[in-house]
Short mmCIF file of C-alpha atoms in Angstrom, two decimals:
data_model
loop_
_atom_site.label_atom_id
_atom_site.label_comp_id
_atom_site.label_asym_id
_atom_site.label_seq_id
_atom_site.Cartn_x
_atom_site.Cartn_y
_atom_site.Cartn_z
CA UNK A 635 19.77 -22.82 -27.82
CA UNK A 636 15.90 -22.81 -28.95
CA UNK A 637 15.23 -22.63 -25.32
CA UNK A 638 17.12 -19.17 -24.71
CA UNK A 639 16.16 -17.59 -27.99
CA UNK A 640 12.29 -18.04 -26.95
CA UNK A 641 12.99 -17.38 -23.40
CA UNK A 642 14.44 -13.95 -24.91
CA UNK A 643 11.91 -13.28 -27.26
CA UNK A 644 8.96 -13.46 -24.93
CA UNK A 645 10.97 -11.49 -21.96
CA UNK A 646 11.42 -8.57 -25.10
CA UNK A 647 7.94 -8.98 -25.77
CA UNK A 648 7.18 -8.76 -22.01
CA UNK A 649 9.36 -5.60 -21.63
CA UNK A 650 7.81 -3.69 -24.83
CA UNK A 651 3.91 -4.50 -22.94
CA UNK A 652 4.93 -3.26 -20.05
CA UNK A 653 6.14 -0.19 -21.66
CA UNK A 654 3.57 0.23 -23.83
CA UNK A 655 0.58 -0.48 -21.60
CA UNK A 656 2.25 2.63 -19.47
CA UNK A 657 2.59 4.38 -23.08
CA UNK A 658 -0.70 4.33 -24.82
CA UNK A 659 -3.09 1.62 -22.56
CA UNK A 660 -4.00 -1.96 -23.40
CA UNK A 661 -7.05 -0.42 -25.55
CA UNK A 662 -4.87 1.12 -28.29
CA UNK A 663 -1.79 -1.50 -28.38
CA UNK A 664 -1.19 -3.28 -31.43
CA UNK A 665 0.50 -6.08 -31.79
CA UNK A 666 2.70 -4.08 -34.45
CA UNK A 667 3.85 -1.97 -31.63
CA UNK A 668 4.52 -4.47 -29.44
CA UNK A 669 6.48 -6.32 -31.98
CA UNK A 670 8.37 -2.79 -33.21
CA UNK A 671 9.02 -2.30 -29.53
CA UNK A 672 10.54 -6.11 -29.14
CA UNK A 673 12.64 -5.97 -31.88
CA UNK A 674 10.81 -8.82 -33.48
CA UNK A 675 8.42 -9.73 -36.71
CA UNK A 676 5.15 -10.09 -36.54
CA UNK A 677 5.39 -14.09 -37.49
CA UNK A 678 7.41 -14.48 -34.20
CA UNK A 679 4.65 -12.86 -32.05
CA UNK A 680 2.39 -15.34 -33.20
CA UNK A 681 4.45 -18.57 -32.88
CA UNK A 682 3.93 -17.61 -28.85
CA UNK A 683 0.85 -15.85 -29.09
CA UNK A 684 -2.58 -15.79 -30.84
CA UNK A 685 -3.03 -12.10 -30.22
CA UNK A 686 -2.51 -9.17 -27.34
CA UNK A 687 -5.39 -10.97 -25.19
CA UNK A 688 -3.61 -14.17 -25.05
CA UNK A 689 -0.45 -12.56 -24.49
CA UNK A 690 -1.84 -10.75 -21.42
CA UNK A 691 -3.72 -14.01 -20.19
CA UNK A 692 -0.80 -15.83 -20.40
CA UNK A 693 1.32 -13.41 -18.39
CA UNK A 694 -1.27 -13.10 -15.99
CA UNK A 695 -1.25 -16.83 -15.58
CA UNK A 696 2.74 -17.29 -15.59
CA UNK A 697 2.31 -14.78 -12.48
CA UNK A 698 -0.67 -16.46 -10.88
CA UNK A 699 1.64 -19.62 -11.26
CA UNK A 700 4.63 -18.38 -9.68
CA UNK A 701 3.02 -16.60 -6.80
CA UNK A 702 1.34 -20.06 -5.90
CA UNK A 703 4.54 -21.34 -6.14
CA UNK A 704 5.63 -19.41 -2.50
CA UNK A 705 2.64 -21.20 -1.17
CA UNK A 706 3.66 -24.40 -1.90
CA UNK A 707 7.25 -24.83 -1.09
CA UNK A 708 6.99 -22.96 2.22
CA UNK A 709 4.95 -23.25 5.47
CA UNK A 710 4.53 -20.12 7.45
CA UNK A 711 2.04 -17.84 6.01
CA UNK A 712 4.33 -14.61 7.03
CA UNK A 713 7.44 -16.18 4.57
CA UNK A 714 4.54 -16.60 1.56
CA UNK A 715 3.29 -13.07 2.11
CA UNK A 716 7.01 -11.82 2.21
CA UNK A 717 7.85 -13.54 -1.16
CA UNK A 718 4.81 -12.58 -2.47
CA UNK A 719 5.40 -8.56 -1.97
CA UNK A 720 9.18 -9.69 -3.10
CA UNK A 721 8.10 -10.82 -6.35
CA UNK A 722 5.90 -7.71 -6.88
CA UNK A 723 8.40 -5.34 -5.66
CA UNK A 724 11.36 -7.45 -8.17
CA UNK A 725 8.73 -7.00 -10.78
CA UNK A 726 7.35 -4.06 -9.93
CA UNK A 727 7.54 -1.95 -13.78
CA UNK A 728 5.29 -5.21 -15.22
CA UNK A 729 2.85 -5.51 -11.83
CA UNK A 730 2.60 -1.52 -12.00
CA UNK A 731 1.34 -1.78 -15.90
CA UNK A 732 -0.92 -4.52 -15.41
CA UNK A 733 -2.32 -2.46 -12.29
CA UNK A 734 -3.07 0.26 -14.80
CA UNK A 735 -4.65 -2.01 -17.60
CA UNK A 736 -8.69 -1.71 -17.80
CA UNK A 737 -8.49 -5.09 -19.55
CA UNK A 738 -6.83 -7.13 -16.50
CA UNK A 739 -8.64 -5.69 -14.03
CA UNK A 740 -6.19 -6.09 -10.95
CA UNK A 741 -8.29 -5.20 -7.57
CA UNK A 742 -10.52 -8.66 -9.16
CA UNK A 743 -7.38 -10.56 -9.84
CA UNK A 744 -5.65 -10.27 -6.65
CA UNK A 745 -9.34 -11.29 -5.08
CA UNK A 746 -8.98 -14.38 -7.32
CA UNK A 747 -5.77 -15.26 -5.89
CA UNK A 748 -6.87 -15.02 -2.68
CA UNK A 749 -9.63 -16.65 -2.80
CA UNK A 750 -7.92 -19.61 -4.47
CA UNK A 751 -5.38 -19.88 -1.30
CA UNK A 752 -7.95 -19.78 0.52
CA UNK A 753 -9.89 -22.60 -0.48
CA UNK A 754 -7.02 -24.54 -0.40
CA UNK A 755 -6.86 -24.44 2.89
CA UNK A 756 -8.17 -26.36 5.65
CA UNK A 757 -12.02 -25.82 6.45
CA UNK A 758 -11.44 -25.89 10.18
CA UNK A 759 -8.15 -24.01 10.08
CA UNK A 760 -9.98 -21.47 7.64
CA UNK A 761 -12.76 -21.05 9.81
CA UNK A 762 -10.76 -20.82 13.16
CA UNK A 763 -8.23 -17.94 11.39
CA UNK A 764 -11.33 -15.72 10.31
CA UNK A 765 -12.67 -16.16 13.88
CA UNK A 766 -10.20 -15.02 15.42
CA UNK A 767 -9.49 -12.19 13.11
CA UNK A 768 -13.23 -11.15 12.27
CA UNK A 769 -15.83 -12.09 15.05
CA UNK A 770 -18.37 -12.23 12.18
CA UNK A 771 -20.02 -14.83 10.28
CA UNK A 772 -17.62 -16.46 8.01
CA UNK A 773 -18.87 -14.73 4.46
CA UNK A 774 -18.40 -11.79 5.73
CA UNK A 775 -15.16 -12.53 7.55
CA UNK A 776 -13.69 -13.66 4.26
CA UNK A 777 -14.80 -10.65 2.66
CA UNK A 778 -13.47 -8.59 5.03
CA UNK A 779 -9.50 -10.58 4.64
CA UNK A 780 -10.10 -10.46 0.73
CA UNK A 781 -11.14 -6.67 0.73
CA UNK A 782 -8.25 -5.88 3.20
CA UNK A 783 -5.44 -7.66 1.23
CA UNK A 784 -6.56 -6.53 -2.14
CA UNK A 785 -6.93 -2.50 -1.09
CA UNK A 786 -3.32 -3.04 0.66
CA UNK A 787 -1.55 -4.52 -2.38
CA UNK A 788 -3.51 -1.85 -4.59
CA UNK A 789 -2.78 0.93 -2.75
CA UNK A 790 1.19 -0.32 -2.48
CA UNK A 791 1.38 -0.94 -6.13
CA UNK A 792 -0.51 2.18 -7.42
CA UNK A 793 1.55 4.60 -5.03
CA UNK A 794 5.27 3.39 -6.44
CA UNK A 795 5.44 0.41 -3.98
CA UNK A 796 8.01 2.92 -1.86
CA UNK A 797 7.74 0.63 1.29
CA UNK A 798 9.78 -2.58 1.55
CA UNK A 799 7.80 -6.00 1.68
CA UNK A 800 8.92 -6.28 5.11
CA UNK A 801 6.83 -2.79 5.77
CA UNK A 802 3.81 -3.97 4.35
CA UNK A 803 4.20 -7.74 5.97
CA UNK A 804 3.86 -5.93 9.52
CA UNK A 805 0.88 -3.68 8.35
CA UNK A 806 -0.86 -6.70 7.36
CA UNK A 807 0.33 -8.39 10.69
CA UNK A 808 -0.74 -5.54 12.67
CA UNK A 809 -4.53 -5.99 10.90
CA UNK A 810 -4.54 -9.95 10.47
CA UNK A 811 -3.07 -12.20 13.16
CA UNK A 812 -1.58 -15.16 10.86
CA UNK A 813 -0.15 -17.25 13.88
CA UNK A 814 -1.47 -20.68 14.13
CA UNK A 815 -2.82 -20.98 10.73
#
């Protein structure tokens, strides 16, 4: 019973930030609003949170965590990208706030993320995928993927995310050949 009641809380508290970031920006939100907004006191914020810059970290990271989660439990890179643009698209009033937010700045995150998959992947396979994709050296190859999926997922976000994630799967396959990778 604990379990639901928190698992409510923060999803309240998670619904009144993403309204509120839309509302007045991360710059002016209190953490009176956000708990007037909520439905909640104060005290109850701060059993989850330490303030609204934990709060955000920690749904940044809670994110983070369950995009890498598509990585993990499936293969082919086309199925992660799919889930991935699922999850934003599912999520899309929370993603769309954060976009917005000059404290989580979003172009750098989704670079992060990127970069992180990246580096977990095979040297060799890495290297032979930016080949064949970028006939550049390597820095600048990875640059190039990192630039090209964060301006695609920006642009997709910031404009209402109209197009399925099928849509923008076959942009990005038109651009970046994932086979054999």
């Amino acid at each position: 019973m604990t379990q639901k009641r928190q698992t409510q809380t923060k999803t309240a508290i998670k619904t009144a930030l993403t309204q509120l970031l839309q509302e007045v920006g991360f710059e002016q939100l209190t953490v009176r609003q956000l708990c007037q907004r909520a439905g909640i006191n104060r005290g109850t914020f701060y059993l989850h949170y330490q303030d609204k810059f934990d709060l955000m970290e920690q749904l940044k990271e809670e994110t983070l965590s369950q995009l890498r989660t598509f990585f993990i439990e499936n293969q082919e890179h086309n199925v992660h990208l799919v889930l991935v643009l699922e999850y934003i698209k599912e999520n899309y009033d929370f993603i769309y706030a954060l976009s917005q937010s000059n404290y989580l700045n979003f172009k750098a995150t989704i670079r992060e993320f990127m970069l992180q998959l990246f580096q977990r992947e095979d040297p060799a396979d890495l290297e032979a995928f930016l080949g064949r994709n970028f006939p550049i050296s390597q820095k600048y190859a990875l640059e190039c993927v990192l630039s090209l999926v964060e301006g695609i997922i920006n642009l997709w976000v910031s404009s209402g995310a109209k197009e399925s994630p099928q849509e923008i799967r076959d942009i990005f396959s038109k651009v970046i050949d994932f086979t054999n990778w």
